[in-house]
Amino acid sequence: MSMRVGIGWDSHAFKPGVPLRIGGLSINHPEGLAGHSDGDVLLHAITDALLGAVSAGDIGSFFPPNDPRWKDADSSIFLNLAIEEIQNAGYHIVNVDTTLVLSAPKIAPIANEMRERIADMLDVEPDAVGIKAKTPEGLNLDHVVQAHVVVLLEKSDPGGDLKTLAAEIDDPAAVEQVVKSLVGDVGLSTERRKIIPSFDTEDIT
Ligand code: MG
């Protein structure tokens, strides 16, 4: 079983007059985060962690901040590209763990909603997403939000469905059930069912 880890980090400063977006949520707060895109610091860090896990560069190499196409862009665009990259490399997400560092707003009341939103975007179960938040004690960084992210990926098994089918074919009763569901009861003899070969999916190219 092949596994990969990826790490992501990002920071954005608060800026008056823009909406606050963190983890794909619009959060009611007097200030938002400065950035060329929507400034979603957490989605940027997850994007970098995914790209890093498959050695595919970083968010800036795909979406240069001087490209006008990404002005005020929804950061889910960046995340979706990273998901495509890991799928193209043959991996899927096992779990994602995150830590936000910010003085305000408090994340705890919306952590569950944020977890479900991110799980939905990543197409994983909510229990595969960790959302944690810390205040920047002693760092004098009350004007900044930082996001730290770790992801674990696992090599996908493209033969998984075929192996399940092969296991069913080894079971004559299951074969009969499948045949009946397709063509009805055509009176296949037990002898004929027995000669249906199993196959090794590892040989399929
Ligand atoms: Mg960023």
GROMACS .gro file of N, CA, C and O in nm, residues 14-117:
model
  416
   14PHE      N    1  -0.556   4.060   0.788
   14PHE     CA    2  -0.691   4.116   0.786
   14PHE      C    3  -0.691   4.248   0.708
   14PHE      O    4  -0.592   4.321   0.705
   15LYS      N    5  -0.807   4.273   0.645
   15LYS     CA    6  -0.822   4.395   0.566
   15LYS      C    7  -0.968   4.442   0.578
   15LYS      O    8  -1.060   4.361   0.557
   16PRO      N    9  -0.988   4.567   0.613
   16PRO     CA   10  -1.126   4.617   0.625
   16PRO      C   11  -1.195   4.620   0.489
   16PRO      O   12  -1.130   4.634   0.384
   17GLY      N   13  -1.325   4.604   0.490
   17GLY     CA   14  -1.404   4.626   0.369
   17GLY      C   15  -1.415   4.508   0.276
   17GLY      O   16  -1.468   4.521   0.164
   18VAL      N   17  -1.362   4.392   0.316
   18VAL     CA   18  -1.378   4.272   0.232
   18VAL      C   19  -1.443   4.162   0.315
   18VAL      O   20  -1.426   4.158   0.438
   19PRO      N   21  -1.518   4.074   0.250
   19PRO     CA   22  -1.583   3.965   0.326
   19PRO      C   23  -1.480   3.863   0.376
   19PRO      O   24  -1.377   3.842   0.312
   20LEU      N   25  -1.510   3.803   0.492
   20LEU     CA   26  -1.418   3.703   0.549
   20LEU      C   27  -1.460   3.564   0.501
   20LEU      O   28  -1.574   3.520   0.523
   21ARG      N   29  -1.366   3.495   0.435
   21ARG     CA   30  -1.388   3.357   0.390
   21ARG      C   31  -1.280   3.270   0.450
   21ARG      O   32  -1.160   3.292   0.429
   22ILE      N   33  -1.322   3.170   0.526
   22ILE     CA   34  -1.226   3.071   0.579
   22ILE      C   35  -1.289   2.933   0.568
   22ILE      O   36  -1.404   2.913   0.610
   23GLY      N   37  -1.216   2.840   0.511
   23GLY     CA   38  -1.265   2.702   0.500
   23GLY      C   39  -1.390   2.690   0.415
   23GLY      O   40  -1.472   2.601   0.438
   24GLY      N   41  -1.402   2.778   0.317
   24GLY     CA   42  -1.518   2.771   0.228
   24GLY      C   43  -1.643   2.834   0.286
   24GLY      O   44  -1.748   2.831   0.221
   25LEU      N   45  -1.633   2.892   0.406
   25LEU     CA   46  -1.750   2.955   0.468
   25LEU      C   47  -1.737   3.107   0.463
   25LEU      O   48  -1.627   3.161   0.478
   26SER      N   49  -1.848   3.174   0.447
   26SER     CA   50  -1.854   3.319   0.465
   26SER      C   51  -1.884   3.344   0.612
   26SER      O   52  -1.983   3.295   0.665
   27ILE      N   53  -1.795   3.418   0.678
   27ILE     CA   54  -1.805   3.437   0.823
   27ILE      C   55  -1.834   3.583   0.853
   27ILE      O   56  -1.768   3.674   0.799
   28ASN      N   57  -1.931   3.604   0.939
   28ASN     CA   58  -1.969   3.740   0.976
   28ASN      C   59  -1.862   3.801   1.067
   28ASN      O   60  -1.843   3.755   1.180
   29HIS      N   61  -1.789   3.901   1.015
   29HIS     CA   62  -1.678   3.960   1.089
   29HIS      C   63  -1.651   4.098   1.029
   29HIS      O   64  -1.673   4.117   0.908
   30PRO      N   65  -1.606   4.194   1.111
   30PRO     CA   66  -1.585   4.330   1.058
   30PRO      C   67  -1.482   4.338   0.946
   30PRO      O   68  -1.485   4.432   0.866
   31GLU      N   69  -1.387   4.244   0.941
   31GLU     CA   70  -1.283   4.247   0.838
   31GLU      C   71  -1.273   4.112   0.769
   31GLU      O   72  -1.307   4.009   0.826
   32GLY      N   73  -1.222   4.118   0.646
   32GLY     CA   74  -1.190   3.995   0.575
   32GLY      C   75  -1.040   3.978   0.563
   32GLY      O   76  -0.964   4.043   0.636
   33LEU      N   77  -0.997   3.891   0.473
   33LEU     CA   78  -0.854   3.866   0.455
   33LEU      C   79  -0.808   3.922   0.321
   33LEU      O   80  -0.872   3.898   0.218
   34ALA      N   81  -0.699   3.997   0.326
   34ALA     CA   82  -0.643   4.052   0.203
   34ALA      C   83  -0.589   3.940   0.117
   34ALA      O   84  -0.536   3.841   0.168
   35GLY      N   85  -0.605   3.955  -0.013
   35GLY     CA   86  -0.550   3.854  -0.103
   35GLY      C   87  -0.593   3.883  -0.245
   35GLY      O   88  -0.690   3.954  -0.269
   36HIS      N   89  -0.519   3.826  -0.340
   36HIS     CA   90  -0.556   3.844  -0.480
   36HIS      C   91  -0.687   3.770  -0.508
   36HIS      O   92  -0.772   3.818  -0.581
   37SER      N   93  -0.703   3.654  -0.445
   37SER     CA   94  -0.827   3.576  -0.458
   37SER      C   95  -0.921   3.618  -0.345
   37SER      O   96  -0.912   3.729  -0.294
   38ASP      N   97  -1.010   3.527  -0.304
   38ASP     CA   98  -1.099   3.559  -0.192
   38ASP      C   99  -1.028   3.549  -0.057
   38ASP      O  100  -1.088   3.572   0.047
   39GLY      N  101  -0.897   3.513  -0.058
   39GLY     CA  102  -0.816   3.515   0.062
   39GLY      C  103  -0.842   3.400   0.158
   39GLY      O  104  -0.806   3.408   0.276
   40ASP      N  105  -0.904   3.293   0.110
   40ASP     CA  106  -0.938   3.181   0.199
   40ASP      C  107  -0.811   3.105   0.239
   40ASP      O  108  -0.767   3.010   0.172
   41VAL      N  109  -0.755   3.147   0.348
   41VAL     CA  110  -0.625   3.099   0.394
   41VAL      C  111  -0.624   2.947   0.416
   41VAL      O  112  -0.523   2.880   0.388
   42LEU      N  113  -0.736   2.894   0.463
   42LEU     CA  114  -0.739   2.750   0.492
   42LEU      C  115  -0.746   2.667   0.363
   42LEU      O  116  -0.675   2.566   0.351
   43LEU      N  117  -0.829   2.711   0.268
   43LEU     CA  118  -0.834   2.636   0.141
   43LEU      C  119  -0.700   2.644   0.068
   43LEU      O  120  -0.659   2.548   0.002
   44HIS      N  121  -0.631   2.757   0.081
   44HIS     CA  122  -0.498   2.768   0.018
   44HIS      C  123  -0.400   2.668   0.079
   44HIS      O  124  -0.322   2.603   0.008
   45ALA      N  125  -0.402   2.655   0.211
   45ALA     CA  126  -0.310   2.563   0.278
   45ALA      C  127  -0.344   2.417   0.245
   45ALA      O  128  -0.254   2.335   0.226
   46ILE      N  129  -0.474   2.386   0.236
   46ILE     CA  130  -0.513   2.249   0.199
   46ILE      C  131  -0.469   2.220   0.055
   46ILE      O  132  -0.418   2.112   0.024
   47THR      N  133  -0.487   2.320  -0.033
   47THR     CA  134  -0.445   2.305  -0.172
   47THR      C  135  -0.296   2.275  -0.180
   47THR      O  136  -0.253   2.182  -0.251
   48ASP      N  137  -0.216   2.350  -0.106
   48ASP     CA  138  -0.071   2.328  -0.108
   48ASP      C  139  -0.034   2.191  -0.050
   48ASP      O  140   0.058   2.126  -0.098
   49ALA      N  141  -0.105   2.149   0.054
   49ALA     CA  142  -0.075   2.019   0.115
   49ALA      C  143  -0.103   1.906   0.015
   49ALA      O  144  -0.025   1.812   0.002
   50LEU      N  145  -0.215   1.917  -0.058
   50LEU     CA  146  -0.249   1.814  -0.157
   50LEU      C  147  -0.147   1.812  -0.270
   50LEU      O  148  -0.099   1.705  -0.311
   51LEU      N  149  -0.113   1.932  -0.321
   51LEU     CA  150  -0.016   1.939  -0.431
   51LEU      C  151   0.120   1.885  -0.385
   51LEU      O  152   0.186   1.810  -0.457
   52GLY      N  153   0.158   1.923  -0.263
   52GLY     CA  154   0.287   1.878  -0.211
   52GLY      C  155   0.294   1.727  -0.194
   52GLY      O  156   0.398   1.666  -0.216
   53ALA      N  157   0.181   1.667  -0.156
   53ALA     CA  158   0.179   1.522  -0.132
   53ALA      C  159   0.210   1.442  -0.258
   53ALA      O  160   0.261   1.330  -0.249
   54VAL      N  161   0.177   1.499  -0.375
   54VAL     CA  162   0.207   1.428  -0.501
   54VAL      C  163   0.316   1.501  -0.580
   54VAL      O  164   0.330   1.483  -0.701
   55SER      N  165   0.393   1.584  -0.509
   55SER     CA  166   0.507   1.656  -0.568
   55SER      C  167   0.466   1.732  -0.694
   55SER      O  168   0.535   1.727  -0.796
   56ALA      N  169   0.352   1.801  -0.686
   56ALA     CA  170   0.299   1.869  -0.805
   56ALA      C  171   0.317   2.021  -0.797
   56ALA      O  172   0.244   2.096  -0.860
   57GLY      N  173   0.414   2.066  -0.719
   57GLY     CA  174   0.436   2.210  -0.710
   57GLY      C  175   0.351   2.272  -0.600
   57GLY      O  176   0.315   2.205  -0.503
   58ASP      N  177   0.320   2.402  -0.618
   58ASP     CA  178   0.239   2.468  -0.516
   58ASP      C  179   0.135   2.556  -0.583
   58ASP      O  180   0.130   2.570  -0.705
   59ILE      N  181   0.050   2.615  -0.500
   59ILE     CA  182  -0.063   2.691  -0.551
   59ILE      C  183  -0.018   2.806  -0.643
   59ILE      O  184  -0.082   2.835  -0.743
   60GLY      N  185   0.097   2.867  -0.609
   60GLY     CA  186   0.145   2.979  -0.687
   60GLY      C  187   0.193   2.939  -0.826
   60GLY      O  188   0.190   3.020  -0.920
   61SER      N  189   0.237   2.813  -0.841
   61SER     CA  190   0.285   2.770  -0.972
   61SER      C  191   0.168   2.745  -1.067
   61SER      O  192   0.184   2.752  -1.189
   62PHE      N  193   0.050   2.715  -1.012
   62PHE     CA  194  -0.069   2.696  -1.096
   62PHE      C  195  -0.148   2.825  -1.113
   62PHE      O  196  -0.208   2.849  -1.217
   63PHE      N  197  -0.149   2.906  -1.007
   63PHE     CA  198  -0.233   3.026  -1.007
   63PHE      C  199  -0.149   3.146  -0.965
   63PHE      O  200  -0.157   3.191  -0.850
   64PRO      N  201  -0.066   3.200  -1.055
   64PRO     CA  202   0.020   3.313  -1.018
   64PRO      C  203  -0.064   3.432  -0.970
   64PRO      O  204  -0.165   3.465  -1.032
   65PRO      N  205  -0.022   3.496  -0.860
   65PRO     CA  206  -0.102   3.607  -0.806
   65PRO      C  207  -0.106   3.728  -0.897
   65PRO      O  208  -0.188   3.818  -0.875
   66ASN      N  209  -0.019   3.732  -1.000
   66ASN     CA  210  -0.025   3.847  -1.091
   66ASN      C  211  -0.117   3.820  -1.210
   66ASN      O  212  -0.126   3.901  -1.302
   67ASP      N  213  -0.184   3.703  -1.210
   67ASP     CA  214  -0.275   3.670  -1.320
   67ASP      C  215  -0.414   3.727  -1.289
   67ASP      O  216  -0.476   3.688  -1.190
   68PRO      N  217  -0.463   3.819  -1.373
   68PRO     CA  218  -0.592   3.884  -1.342
   68PRO      C  219  -0.709   3.787  -1.337
   68PRO      O  220  -0.813   3.819  -1.280
   69ARG      N  221  -0.693   3.666  -1.395
   69ARG     CA  222  -0.804   3.570  -1.392
   69ARG      C  223  -0.840   3.528  -1.250
   69ARG      O  224  -0.952   3.486  -1.223
   70TRP      N  225  -0.743   3.537  -1.159
   70TRP     CA  226  -0.766   3.487  -1.022
   70TRP      C  227  -0.799   3.598  -0.924
   70TRP      O  228  -0.805   3.575  -0.805
   71LYS      N  229  -0.822   3.720  -0.978
   71LYS     CA  230  -0.862   3.833  -0.892
   71LYS      C  231  -0.998   3.799  -0.829
   71LYS      O  232  -1.095   3.770  -0.899
   72ASP      N  233  -1.001   3.801  -0.696
   72ASP     CA  234  -1.123   3.774  -0.618
   72ASP      C  235  -1.180   3.634  -0.645
   72ASP      O  236  -1.299   3.609  -0.621
   73ALA      N  237  -1.099   3.544  -0.697
   73ALA     CA  238  -1.147   3.409  -0.732
   73ALA      C  239  -1.191   3.331  -0.609
   73ALA      O  240  -1.132   3.346  -0.501
   74ASP      N  241  -1.293   3.248  -0.628
   74ASP     CA  242  -1.335   3.155  -0.523
   74ASP      C  243  -1.224   3.050  -0.509
   74ASP      O  244  -1.188   2.981  -0.605
   75SER      N  245  -1.169   3.035  -0.388
   75SER     CA  246  -1.054   2.947  -0.369
   75SER      C  247  -1.087   2.799  -0.388
   75SER      O  248  -0.997   2.717  -0.394
   76SER      N  249  -1.216   2.766  -0.399
   76SER     CA  250  -1.250   2.627  -0.428
   76SER      C  251  -1.199   2.587  -0.567
   76SER      O  252  -1.176   2.468  -0.594
   77ILE      N  253  -1.178   2.685  -0.655
   77ILE     CA  254  -1.118   2.657  -0.787
   77ILE      C  255  -0.979   2.597  -0.769
   77ILE      O  256  -0.943   2.499  -0.834
   78PHE      N  257  -0.901   2.657  -0.679
   78PHE     CA  258  -0.764   2.609  -0.654
   78PHE      C  259  -0.768   2.468  -0.594
   78PHE      O  260  -0.690   2.379  -0.631
   79LEU      N  261  -0.860   2.451  -0.499
   79LEU     CA  262  -0.871   2.322  -0.432
   79LEU      C  263  -0.910   2.212  -0.531
   79LEU      O  264  -0.855   2.101  -0.528
   80ASN      N  265  -1.004   2.244  -0.619
   80ASN     CA  266  -1.049   2.144  -0.717
   80ASN      C  267  -0.935   2.101  -0.808
   80ASN      O  268  -0.925   1.983  -0.845
   81LEU      N  269  -0.849   2.196  -0.844
   81LEU     CA  270  -0.735   2.157  -0.929
   81LEU      C  271  -0.642   2.063  -0.854
   81LEU      O  272  -0.594   1.964  -0.911
   82ALA      N  273  -0.619   2.091  -0.725
   82ALA     CA  274  -0.531   2.005  -0.647
   82ALA      C  275  -0.591   1.864  -0.634
   82ALA      O  276  -0.518   1.764  -0.639
   83ILE      N  277  -0.722   1.856  -0.617
   83ILE     CA  278  -0.788   1.726  -0.609
   83ILE      C  279  -0.769   1.649  -0.740
   83ILE      O  280  -0.740   1.530  -0.741
   84GLU      N  281  -0.780   1.721  -0.853
   84GLU     CA  282  -0.757   1.657  -0.984
   84GLU      C  283  -0.614   1.606  -0.993
   84GLU      O  284  -0.588   1.498  -1.046
   85GLU      N  285  -0.520   1.685  -0.942
   85GLU     CA  286  -0.378   1.645  -0.949
   85GLU      C  287  -0.354   1.516  -0.872
   85GLU      O  288  -0.282   1.427  -0.920
   86ILE      N  289  -0.413   1.504  -0.753
   86ILE     CA  290  -0.386   1.381  -0.676
   86ILE      C  291  -0.458   1.262  -0.741
   86ILE      O  292  -0.408   1.150  -0.741
   87GLN      N  293  -0.575   1.287  -0.801
   87GLN     CA  294  -0.646   1.178  -0.870
   87GLN      C  295  -0.567   1.135  -0.993
   87GLN      O  296  -0.556   1.014  -1.020
   88ASN      N  297  -0.512   1.232  -1.067
   88ASN     CA  298  -0.432   1.197  -1.184
   88ASN      C  299  -0.307   1.118  -1.146
   88ASN      O  300  -0.258   1.036  -1.223
   89ALA      N  301  -0.256   1.146  -1.025
   89ALA     CA  302  -0.139   1.072  -0.976
   89ALA      C  303  -0.179   0.936  -0.918
   89ALA      O  304  -0.092   0.857  -0.879
   90GLY      N  305  -0.309   0.909  -0.910
   90GLY     CA  306  -0.356   0.778  -0.866
   90GLY      C  307  -0.380   0.767  -0.717
   90GLY      O  308  -0.381   0.657  -0.662
   91TYR      N  309  -0.402   0.881  -0.649
   91TYR     CA  310  -0.421   0.880  -0.504
   91TYR      C  311  -0.558   0.934  -0.465
   91TYR      O  312  -0.621   1.007  -0.541
   92HIS      N  313  -0.601   0.898  -0.344
   92HIS     CA  314  -0.719   0.959  -0.285
   92HIS      C  315  -0.687   0.998  -0.139
   92HIS      O  316  -0.590   0.948  -0.081
   93ILE      N  317  -0.770   1.084  -0.084
   93ILE     CA  318  -0.744   1.140   0.050
   93ILE      C  319  -0.787   1.040   0.157
   93ILE      O  320  -0.898   0.986   0.153
   94VAL      N  321  -0.698   1.016   0.253
   94VAL     CA  322  -0.733   0.938   0.372
   94VAL      C  323  -0.789   1.032   0.479
   94VAL      O  324  -0.898   1.013   0.530
   95ASN      N  325  -0.712   1.134   0.515
   95ASN     CA  326  -0.762   1.234   0.608
   95ASN      C  327  -0.683   1.364   0.596
   95ASN      O  328  -0.575   1.367   0.536
   96VAL      N  329  -0.741   1.470   0.647
   96VAL     CA  330  -0.681   1.603   0.646
   96VAL      C  331  -0.691   1.658   0.788
   96VAL      O  332  -0.797   1.650   0.851
   97ASP      N  333  -0.581   1.711   0.839
   97ASP     CA  334  -0.588   1.776   0.970
   97ASP      C  335  -0.541   1.920   0.956
   97ASP      O  336  -0.445   1.947   0.881
   98THR      N  337  -0.609   2.011   1.024
   98THR     CA  338  -0.580   2.153   1.007
   98THR      C  339  -0.573   2.224   1.142
   98THR      O  340  -0.640   2.184   1.238
   99THR      N  341  -0.492   2.327   1.148
   99THR     CA  342  -0.492   2.419   1.263
   99THR      C  343  -0.493   2.562   1.212
   99THR      O  344  -0.405   2.600   1.132
  100LEU      N  345  -0.591   2.639   1.254
  100LEU     CA  346  -0.593   2.782   1.225
  100LEU      C  347  -0.533   2.855   1.344
  100LEU      O  348  -0.556   2.817   1.460
  101VAL      N  349  -0.456   2.960   1.316
  101VAL     CA  350  -0.402   3.045   1.423
  101VAL      C  351  -0.455   3.185   1.400
  101VAL      O  352  -0.421   3.250   1.299
  102LEU      N  353  -0.542   3.231   1.490
  102LEU     CA  354  -0.604   3.363   1.474
  102LEU      C  355  -0.661   3.410   1.607
  102LEU      O  356  -0.701   3.329   1.691
  103SER      N  357  -0.663   3.541   1.624
  103SER     CA  358  -0.716   3.596   1.749
  103SER      C  359  -0.867   3.606   1.745
  103SER      O  360  -0.933   3.595   1.848
  104ALA      N  361  -0.923   3.630   1.626
  104ALA     CA  362  -1.068   3.642   1.610
  104ALA      C  363  -1.100   3.624   1.462
  104ALA      O  364  -1.015   3.650   1.377
  105PRO      N  365  -1.220   3.579   1.428
  105PRO     CA  366  -1.329   3.541   1.518
  105PRO      C  367  -1.305   3.401   1.578
  105PRO      O  368  -1.216   3.328   1.533
  106LYS      N  369  -1.385   3.365   1.677
  106LYS     CA  370  -1.377   3.232   1.736
  106LYS      C  371  -1.425   3.128   1.634
  106LYS      O  372  -1.530   3.145   1.572
  107ILE      N  373  -1.348   3.023   1.619
  107ILE     CA  374  -1.381   2.920   1.520
  107ILE      C  375  -1.467   2.809   1.580
  107ILE      O  376  -1.547   2.746   1.511
  108ALA      N  377  -1.453   2.787   1.711
  108ALA     CA  378  -1.524   2.674   1.774
  108ALA      C  379  -1.674   2.668   1.738
  108ALA      O  380  -1.724   2.561   1.704
  109PRO      N  381  -1.746   2.782   1.742
  109PRO     CA  382  -1.890   2.773   1.713
  109PRO      C  383  -1.922   2.730   1.569
  109PRO      O  384  -2.033   2.684   1.542
  110ILE      N  385  -1.826   2.748   1.477
  110ILE     CA  386  -1.853   2.713   1.337
  110ILE      C  387  -1.764   2.598   1.289
  110ILE      O  388  -1.765   2.565   1.170
  111ALA      N  389  -1.689   2.538   1.382
  111ALA     CA  390  -1.593   2.434   1.342
  111ALA      C  391  -1.662   2.315   1.275
  111ALA      O  392  -1.611   2.260   1.177
  112ASN      N  393  -1.777   2.279   1.328
  112ASN     CA  394  -1.847   2.164   1.270
  112ASN      C  395  -1.896   2.193   1.129
  112ASN      O  396  -1.885   2.109   1.039
  113GLU      N  397  -1.952   2.313   1.113
  113GLU     CA  398  -1.999   2.352   0.979
  113GLU      C  399  -1.882   2.358   0.881
  113GLU      O  400  -1.891   2.314   0.765
  114MET      N  401  -1.768   2.410   0.929
  114MET     CA  402  -1.649   2.420   0.844
  114MET      C  403  -1.599   2.281   0.806
  114MET      O  404  -1.560   2.255   0.692
  115ARG      N  405  -1.601   2.190   0.903
  115ARG     CA  406  -1.555   2.052   0.879
  115ARG      C  407  -1.642   1.985   0.772
  115ARG      O  408  -1.591   1.921   0.681
  116GLU      N  409  -1.773   2.004   0.784
  116GLU     CA  410  -1.863   1.941   0.686
  116GLU      C  411  -1.848   2.004   0.549
  116GLU      O  412  -1.855   1.935   0.446
  117ARG      N  413  -1.825   2.135   0.544
  117ARG     CA  414  -1.805   2.204   0.416
  117ARG      C  415  -1.678   2.153   0.347
  117ARG      O  416  -1.678   2.124   0.228
   0.00000   0.00000   0.00000
